[in-house]
């Protein structure tokens, strides 16, 4: 959990994440299946933030452990989460 | 240790960088007939501390703030001619910076006129010019080092052979979402180990992930093979059907035939082939409905040639007024991020 976060990207569509998210980005999504860990690992993302207190599959957590991908959760909706992070100064991919 | 190494590099640079690369080329001059009060005004207006004195284009001396002060003290305005008795010490434009530094140490002057080998005035150099020039040269050094660090034209080049090819094979099962991205991950690791440029790795990986998930979502199963050569990475994703009825339609961004349960997982947004096309240097998609689909793409490894050329081209010019020659991080990113 010492990864540096460079920026943020939010989407639930995996191909869009593949296309847009950059290494070091925090990915905000409502997806929680094991596939999200693969994507985070492939793109060297800083971590995944799953919104709306979505239950994370045990398989996802297990994979996250072995791939060293931090997974965070929040009760907030994606909209509010992103708004809050943005307010705190986290830039989006289209801003830098 | 670090400090000592840096000092040495600065010393080295004083021999590599020439005076003409750091001097100020647009020199303000006066003639021997200019009054000291007028010279003072020019120096005040342009915030400079000294000017060469030219008589019929020949260097006759240098007038400095010190001369201005002594004139003011005497209370009588005189012509510059009266104040330039001292012999003029000059530097040659094509000499290394070290020569100028030596003269500064020897004479304690604040500036030296710079002349070409025919004795014609071409510029003026101050200690500030030297510091500024050395800093720029160091910065350039640093950027070059950074580029070399990210340079990965050494893909497979540590293997000695007349012709090197490495072949990777991954089987991909239909509907095996638990292993989606597995082949892409293995390919990524292999390319990193083989010394591929991070941008090349990223392009190959993103496209491989899309090709892999396409096989998982849509096909009866297939395989991904990768042919790695020092100058090209070629990926082939083939499956055993059922094939794509309309390839042109499938290529359209957002077009998808994925079932709802797949889309709910975030797959099947119809952007997969678009992503592949964006990442690949070349791409080919062929399908025989009822039999098979074959997707092939290549990625030509990055060599950052453009940026290196840019750095080399700028090396003859460290002067203050010149256009900045060092690309900032943003420019470089733009150059590498956009393979097309």
Coordinates of C-alpha atoms in Angstrom, one line a residue:
Chain A
X1 CA 0.0 0.0 0.0
X2 CA 2.9 2.4 -0.7
X3 CA 2.0 3.0 -4.3
X4 CA 2.1 6.5 -5.5
X5 CA -1.1 7.7 -7.2
X6 CA -0.5 9.8 -10.2
X7 CA -4.0 10.4 -11.3
X8 CA -7.4 8.9 -11.5
X9 CA -9.6 7.1 -14.1
X10 CA -13.1 5.9 -13.7
X11 CA -15.0 3.5 -15.9
X12 CA -16.7 0.1 -15.7
X13 CA -16.0 -0.9 -19.2
X14 CA -12.7 -2.8 -19.3
X15 CA -11.7 -1.9 -22.9
X16 CA -12.0 1.8 -22.0
X17 CA -9.8 1.3 -19.0
X18 CA -7.3 -0.6 -21.1
X19 CA -7.3 2.3 -23.6
X20 CA -7.2 5.3 -21.2
X21 CA -5.8 4.5 -17.8
X22 CA -2.1 5.2 -17.3
X23 CA 0.5 3.5 -15.1
X24 CA 0.1 4.9 -11.6
X25 CA -3.6 5.8 -11.9
X26 CA -6.1 4.9 -9.3
X27 CA -9.0 3.1 -11.1
X28 CA -12.5 3.8 -9.7
X29 CA -15.1 1.2 -10.7
X30 CA -18.0 -0.8 -9.6
X31 CA -16.6 -4.0 -11.1
X32 CA -15.3 -6.5 -8.6
X33 CA -14.6 -9.8 -10.4
X34 CA -11.1 -11.1 -10.6
X35 CA -10.6 -9.7 -14.1
X36 CA -10.1 -6.2 -12.7
X37 CA -6.9 -7.3 -11.0
X38 CA -5.5 -8.5 -14.3
X39 CA -6.2 -5.2 -15.9
X40 CA -4.6 -3.3 -13.0
X41 CA -1.6 -5.5 -13.1
X42 CA -1.3 -5.2 -16.9
X43 CA -1.4 -1.5 -16.8
X44 CA 0.6 -1.0 -13.6
X45 CA -2.2 0.9 -12.0
X46 CA -1.6 2.3 -8.5
X47 CA -4.7 0.4 -7.3
X48 CA -8.4 -0.2 -7.6
X49 CA -11.1 1.7 -5.7
X50 CA -14.4 -0.2 -5.8
X51 CA -17.5 1.9 -5.0
X52 CA -20.9 1.4 -3.5
X53 CA -19.6 -1.1 -0.9
X54 CA -19.8 -3.7 -3.6
X55 CA -18.9 -7.2 -2.3
X56 CA -15.5 -8.2 -3.6
X57 CA -15.2 -11.8 -4.8
X58 CA -12.8 -13.8 -2.6
X59 CA -11.1 -14.8 -5.8
X60 CA -10.5 -11.2 -6.6
X61 CA -8.9 -10.6 -3.3
X62 CA -6.7 -13.6 -3.6
X63 CA -5.5 -12.5 -7.0
X64 CA -5.0 -9.0 -5.8
X65 CA -2.8 -10.4 -3.0
X66 CA -0.6 -12.4 -5.4
X67 CA -0.4 -9.6 -8.0
X68 CA 0.3 -6.9 -5.4
X69 CA -2.6 -4.8 -6.5
X70 CA -4.2 -2.8 -3.7
X71 CA -8.0 -2.9 -3.7
X72 CA -9.9 -0.2 -1.7
X73 CA -13.6 0.0 -1.2
X74 CA -16.0 2.8 -0.4
X75 CA -19.7 3.2 0.4
X76 CA -19.8 6.3 -1.9
X77 CA -21.1 6.1 -5.5
X78 CA -18.6 6.4 -8.3
X79 CA -19.8 10.0 -9.0
X80 CA -19.3 11.2 -5.4
X81 CA -16.0 9.3 -5.0
X82 CA -14.5 10.8 -8.2
X83 CA -15.8 14.3 -7.2
X84 CA -14.2 14.0 -3.8
X85 CA -10.8 12.8 -5.2
X86 CA -10.9 15.5 -7.9
X87 CA -11.6 18.1 -5.2
X88 CA -8.5 16.9 -3.3
X89 CA -6.4 17.5 -6.4
X90 CA -6.2 14.1 -8.1
X91 CA -6.0 14.9 -11.9
X92 CA -7.7 12.9 -14.7
X93 CA -5.9 11.5 -17.7
X94 CA -7.3 14.2 -19.9
X95 CA -5.8 16.9 -17.7
X96 CA -2.1 16.2 -17.7
Chain B
X1 CA 30.9 10.8 -3.8
X2 CA 28.0 12.1 -5.9
X3 CA 29.2 15.6 -5.6
X4 CA 32.7 14.8 -6.7
X5 CA 31.4 12.9 -9.7
X6 CA 29.3 16.0 -10.7
X7 CA 32.2 18.3 -10.3
X8 CA 34.2 16.2 -12.6
X9 CA 31.5 16.3 -15.2
X10 CA 31.3 20.0 -15.0
X11 CA 35.0 20.3 -15.6
X12 CA 34.7 18.0 -18.5
X13 CA 31.9 20.1 -19.9
X14 CA 34.1 23.2 -19.7
X15 CA 36.3 21.5 -22.3
X16 CA 33.4 20.2 -24.4
X17 CA 31.3 23.4 -24.6
X18 CA 32.7 26.3 -26.7
X19 CA 32.6 29.9 -25.8
X20 CA 30.5 30.8 -28.8
X21 CA 27.8 28.4 -27.4
X22 CA 27.3 30.3 -24.2
X23 CA 28.3 33.9 -25.0
X24 CA 25.7 36.6 -25.7
X25 CA 25.9 37.2 -29.4
X26 CA 23.9 40.4 -29.6
X27 CA 26.5 42.8 -28.2
X28 CA 25.7 46.5 -27.4
X29 CA 28.8 48.6 -28.2
X30 CA 29.9 52.2 -28.0
X31 CA 32.5 54.2 -29.9
X32 CA 35.4 56.0 -28.3
X33 CA 33.5 59.3 -28.9
X34 CA 30.5 58.2 -26.9
X35 CA 30.2 60.3 -23.7
X36 CA 30.4 58.4 -20.5
X37 CA 27.0 59.7 -19.4
X38 CA 25.5 58.2 -22.6
X39 CA 27.3 54.9 -21.9
X40 CA 25.9 54.9 -18.4
X41 CA 22.4 55.3 -19.7
X42 CA 22.7 52.4 -22.2
X43 CA 24.1 50.2 -19.4
X44 CA 21.4 51.2 -17.0
X45 CA 18.6 50.7 -19.5
X46 CA 19.8 47.3 -20.6
X47 CA 21.0 46.3 -17.1
X48 CA 24.5 45.3 -18.2
X49 CA 27.8 45.9 -16.5
X50 CA 30.1 46.6 -19.4
X51 CA 30.3 47.2 -23.2
X52 CA 33.0 46.7 -25.8
X53 CA 34.2 49.9 -27.5
X54 CA 34.5 49.7 -31.2
X55 CA 36.5 52.1 -33.4
X56 CA 35.8 51.5 -37.1
X57 CA 34.7 47.9 -36.3
X58 CA 38.0 47.3 -34.5
X59 CA 37.9 46.5 -30.8
X60 CA 39.4 49.4 -28.9
X61 CA 38.6 48.5 -25.3
X62 CA 35.9 47.8 -22.8
X63 CA 34.0 50.2 -20.7
X64 CA 32.6 49.0 -17.4
X65 CA 30.5 50.2 -14.5
X66 CA 33.7 50.7 -12.6
X67 CA 34.8 53.3 -15.2
X68 CA 31.4 54.9 -14.9
X69 CA 31.7 55.2 -11.2
X70 CA 35.2 56.8 -11.3
X71 CA 33.9 59.3 -14.0
X72 CA 31.0 60.2 -11.8
X73 CA 33.4 60.7 -8.8
X74 CA 35.4 63.2 -10.8
X75 CA 32.3 65.0 -11.7
X76 CA 33.2 65.8 -15.3
X77 CA 31.6 63.9 -18.2
X78 CA 34.3 62.7 -20.6
X79 CA 34.4 60.7 -23.8
X80 CA 34.8 56.9 -23.5
X81 CA 38.2 57.3 -25.2
X82 CA 39.6 58.7 -22.0
X83 CA 38.7 55.6 -20.0
X84 CA 39.9 52.8 -22.1
X85 CA 43.7 52.8 -21.6
X86 CA 43.9 49.3 -20.3
X87 CA 44.9 46.5 -22.8
X88 CA 41.9 44.5 -24.1
X89 CA 41.8 40.9 -23.1
X90 CA 39.7 38.8 -25.5
X91 CA 38.6 35.3 -25.9
X92 CA 38.3 33.4 -29.2
X93 CA 34.8 32.2 -30.0
X94 CA 35.9 28.7 -30.9
X95 CA 37.9 28.1 -27.7
X96 CA 36.6 25.8 -25.0
X97 CA 34.8 27.4 -22.1
X98 CA 37.8 26.4 -19.9
X99 CA 39.9 29.2 -21.5
X100 CA 37.4 31.8 -20.6
X101 CA 37.2 30.6 -17.0
X102 CA 41.0 30.7 -16.8
X103 CA 41.0 34.4 -18.0
X104 CA 38.3 35.3 -15.4
X105 CA 40.5 33.8 -12.7
X106 CA 43.6 35.6 -14.0
X107 CA 42.4 39.1 -14.7
X108 CA 39.4 39.4 -12.4
X109 CA 37.4 41.3 -15.1
X110 CA 33.6 40.9 -15.2
X111 CA 33.4 40.2 -18.9
X112 CA 35.5 39.6 -22.0
X113 CA 34.8 40.5 -25.5
X114 CA 34.7 37.4 -27.8
X115 CA 36.3 37.7 -31.2
X116 CA 36.6 35.4 -34.1
X117 CA 40.0 34.3 -35.6
X118 CA 40.0 37.4 -37.8
X119 CA 39.8 39.7 -34.7
X120 CA 36.2 40.7 -35.4
X121 CA 33.9 41.1 -32.4
X122 CA 31.3 38.4 -32.3
X123 CA 30.0 38.5 -28.7
X124 CA 30.6 39.1 -25.0
X125 CA 31.0 36.6 -22.2
X126 CA 30.3 37.0 -18.5
X127 CA 30.5 34.6 -15.5
X128 CA 26.8 34.5 -15.6
X129 CA 26.9 33.3 -19.2
X130 CA 29.3 30.5 -18.2
X131 CA 27.2 29.3 -15.3
X132 CA 24.0 29.5 -17.4
X133 CA 25.7 27.6 -20.3
X134 CA 27.1 24.9 -18.0
X135 CA 23.7 24.4 -16.3
X136 CA 22.0 23.9 -19.7
X137 CA 24.7 21.5 -20.8
X138 CA 24.2 19.5 -17.6
X139 CA 20.5 19.5 -18.1
X140 CA 20.9 18.2 -21.6
X141 CA 23.3 15.6 -20.3
X142 CA 20.7 14.5 -17.8
X143 CA 17.9 14.3 -20.3
X144 CA 20.1 12.3 -22.6
X145 CA 20.8 9.9 -19.8
X146 CA 17.1 9.7 -19.1
X147 CA 16.4 8.8 -22.7
X148 CA 19.0 6.2 -22.8
X149 CA 17.6 4.7 -19.7
X150 CA 14.2 4.3 -21.4
X151 CA 15.7 3.4 -24.7
X152 CA 15.0 -0.2 -25.4
X153 CA 16.2 -0.8 -28.8
X154 CA 18.0 -3.6 -27.1
X155 CA 15.1 -5.9 -27.5
X156 CA 16.7 -9.3 -27.8
X157 CA 20.0 -7.7 -28.7
X158 CA 21.9 -9.4 -26.0
X159 CA 21.4 -12.6 -27.9
X160 CA 24.1 -13.0 -30.5
X161 CA 22.9 -14.6 -33.7
X162 CA 22.6 -13.6 -37.3
X163 CA 18.8 -13.7 -37.0
X164 CA 17.1 -13.9 -33.7
X165 CA 13.4 -14.9 -33.3
X166 CA 11.6 -16.0 -30.2
X167 CA 8.3 -17.8 -30.4
X168 CA 5.7 -17.8 -27.6
X169 CA 2.5 -19.9 -27.5
X170 CA -0.5 -19.5 -25.3
X171 CA -3.7 -21.6 -25.4
X172 CA -6.9 -19.7 -24.7
X173 CA -10.1 -21.4 -23.6
X174 CA -13.7 -20.3 -24.5
X175 CA -15.6 -18.5 -21.7
X176 CA -12.6 -18.9 -19.3
X177 CA -13.1 -15.4 -17.8
X178 CA -11.2 -16.5 -14.7
X179 CA -8.0 -16.5 -16.8
X180 CA -8.8 -13.5 -18.9
X181 CA -5.6 -11.5 -19.3
X182 CA -3.4 -14.5 -18.5
X183 CA -1.7 -14.7 -21.9
X184 CA -1.4 -10.9 -22.0
X185 CA 0.3 -10.9 -18.6
X186 CA 2.8 -13.6 -19.7
X187 CA 3.6 -11.7 -22.9
X188 CA 4.2 -8.6 -20.9
X189 CA 6.6 -10.3 -18.5
X190 CA 8.5 -11.9 -21.4
X191 CA 8.9 -8.6 -23.2
X192 CA 10.1 -6.8 -20.1
X193 CA 12.7 -9.5 -19.5
X194 CA 13.8 -9.4 -23.1
X195 CA 14.4 -5.6 -22.8
X196 CA 11.6 -4.1 -24.7
X197 CA 10.8 -0.4 -24.4
X198 CA 8.0 0.2 -21.8
X199 CA 5.9 1.8 -24.5
X200 CA 6.2 -1.2 -26.8
X201 CA 5.4 -3.5 -23.9
X202 CA 2.3 -1.4 -23.1
X203 CA 1.1 -1.4 -26.7
X204 CA 1.6 -5.1 -27.2
X205 CA 0.0 -5.9 -23.9
X206 CA -3.1 -3.9 -24.3
X207 CA -3.7 -5.3 -27.7
X208 CA -3.0 -8.8 -26.5
X209 CA -5.5 -8.4 -23.7
X210 CA -8.2 -7.4 -26.1
X211 CA -7.4 -10.3 -28.5
X212 CA -7.4 -12.7 -25.7
X213 CA -10.7 -11.6 -24.2
X214 CA -12.2 -11.7 -27.8
X215 CA -11.3 -15.3 -28.0
X216 CA -12.7 -16.0 -24.5
X217 CA -16.0 -14.1 -25.2
X218 CA -16.8 -15.0 -28.7
X219 CA -15.0 -18.1 -29.9
X220 CA -14.8 -21.8 -29.4
X221 CA -11.3 -21.4 -28.1
X222 CA -8.0 -20.6 -29.8
X223 CA -4.4 -19.6 -29.3
X224 CA -2.2 -16.6 -29.2
X225 CA 1.3 -16.8 -30.6
X226 CA 3.9 -14.1 -30.4
X227 CA 6.9 -13.8 -32.7
X228 CA 9.6 -11.5 -31.2
X229 CA 12.4 -10.1 -33.3
X230 CA 14.7 -7.2 -32.4
X231 CA 12.9 -4.9 -34.9
X232 CA 9.3 -6.2 -34.6
X233 CA 6.8 -7.9 -32.3
X234 CA 4.1 -9.9 -34.2
X235 CA 1.1 -11.3 -32.4
X236 CA -1.3 -13.7 -33.9
X237 CA -4.6 -14.6 -32.3
X238 CA -6.5 -17.4 -34.0
X239 CA -9.6 -19.3 -33.0
X240 CA -11.5 -22.2 -34.3
X241 CA -14.8 -20.4 -35.0
X242 CA -17.6 -19.6 -35.3
X243 CA -16.1 -16.6 -37.2
X244 CA -17.2 -13.1 -37.8
X245 CA -19.9 -12.6 -40.4
X246 CA -19.1 -8.9 -41.1
X247 CA -15.5 -8.0 -40.3
X248 CA -16.0 -4.4 -41.4
X249 CA -18.9 -4.0 -39.0
X250 CA -16.9 -5.7 -36.2
X251 CA -14.2 -3.1 -36.6
X252 CA -16.6 -0.2 -35.9
X253 CA -16.0 1.4 -32.4
X254 CA -18.7 0.4 -30.0
X255 CA -20.1 -2.5 -32.2
X256 CA -20.5 -5.5 -30.0
X257 CA -22.2 -8.9 -30.2
X258 CA -21.3 -9.8 -26.6
X259 CA -24.2 -11.3 -24.4
X260 CA -25.5 -9.2 -21.6
X261 CA -23.9 -11.2 -18.8
X262 CA -20.5 -10.6 -20.4
X263 CA -21.2 -6.9 -20.7
X264 CA -22.2 -6.7 -17.1
X265 CA -18.7 -7.7 -16.2
X266 CA -17.4 -4.8 -18.2
X267 CA -16.3 -6.8 -21.2
X268 CA -17.8 -6.6 -24.6
X269 CA -18.0 -2.8 -24.9
X270 CA -17.2 -3.0 -28.6
X271 CA -13.9 -1.2 -28.2
X272 CA -11.6 -4.2 -28.3
X273 CA -10.6 -4.1 -32.0
X274 CA -10.4 -0.3 -31.8
X275 CA -7.9 -0.6 -29.0
X276 CA -5.9 -3.1 -30.9
X277 CA -5.8 -0.9 -34.0
X278 CA -4.7 2.1 -31.9
X279 CA -1.8 0.1 -30.3
X280 CA -0.6 -1.7 -33.3
X281 CA 1.8 -0.5 -36.0
X282 CA -0.1 -2.8 -38.5
X283 CA -3.2 -4.9 -38.0
X284 CA -5.0 -7.5 -40.1
X285 CA -8.3 -9.3 -39.3
X286 CA -9.6 -12.2 -41.4
X287 CA -12.5 -14.5 -40.7
X288 CA -14.0 -17.5 -42.4
X289 CA -17.6 -17.8 -41.0
X290 CA -18.2 -21.2 -39.5
X291 CA -14.5 -22.0 -39.5
X292 CA -12.1 -19.6 -37.9
X293 CA -10.9 -16.0 -37.2
X294 CA -7.4 -14.8 -37.4
X295 CA -6.2 -11.5 -36.0
X296 CA -2.6 -10.5 -36.6
X297 CA -0.9 -7.3 -35.4
X298 CA 2.6 -6.0 -35.2
X299 CA 4.3 -3.5 -32.9
X300 CA 7.5 -1.8 -34.1
X301 CA 9.6 -1.2 -31.0
X302 CA 10.1 2.4 -30.0
X303 CA 13.5 3.9 -30.5
X304 CA 12.8 7.5 -29.5
X305 CA 14.7 8.4 -32.7
X306 CA 12.9 11.7 -33.1
X307 CA 13.8 13.0 -29.7
X308 CA 17.4 11.9 -29.9
X309 CA 17.8 13.7 -33.2
X310 CA 16.3 16.7 -31.6
X311 CA 18.8 16.7 -28.8
X312 CA 21.7 16.2 -31.2
X313 CA 20.6 18.9 -33.5
X314 CA 20.4 21.4 -30.6
X315 CA 23.8 20.7 -29.2
X316 CA 25.5 23.5 -31.0
X317 CA 23.5 26.1 -29.4
X318 CA 23.5 26.9 -25.7
X319 CA 23.0 30.6 -26.1
X320 CA 20.6 32.4 -24.0
X321 CA 18.3 33.7 -26.6
X322 CA 17.9 30.5 -28.5
X323 CA 14.8 28.4 -28.5
X324 CA 14.8 25.8 -25.7
X325 CA 16.1 22.6 -27.2
X326 CA 15.2 20.3 -24.4
X327 CA 11.9 18.7 -24.8
X328 CA 9.8 18.7 -21.7
X329 CA 8.3 15.6 -20.3
X330 CA 5.0 16.4 -22.0
X331 CA 6.4 16.6 -25.5
X332 CA 8.3 13.4 -25.0
X333 CA 5.2 11.6 -23.7
X334 CA 3.2 12.9 -26.7
X335 CA 5.9 11.6 -29.0
X336 CA 5.9 8.2 -27.6
X337 CA 2.3 7.8 -26.7
X338 CA 1.1 8.3 -30.2
X339 CA 2.4 5.5 -32.4
X340 CA 0.5 6.8 -35.4

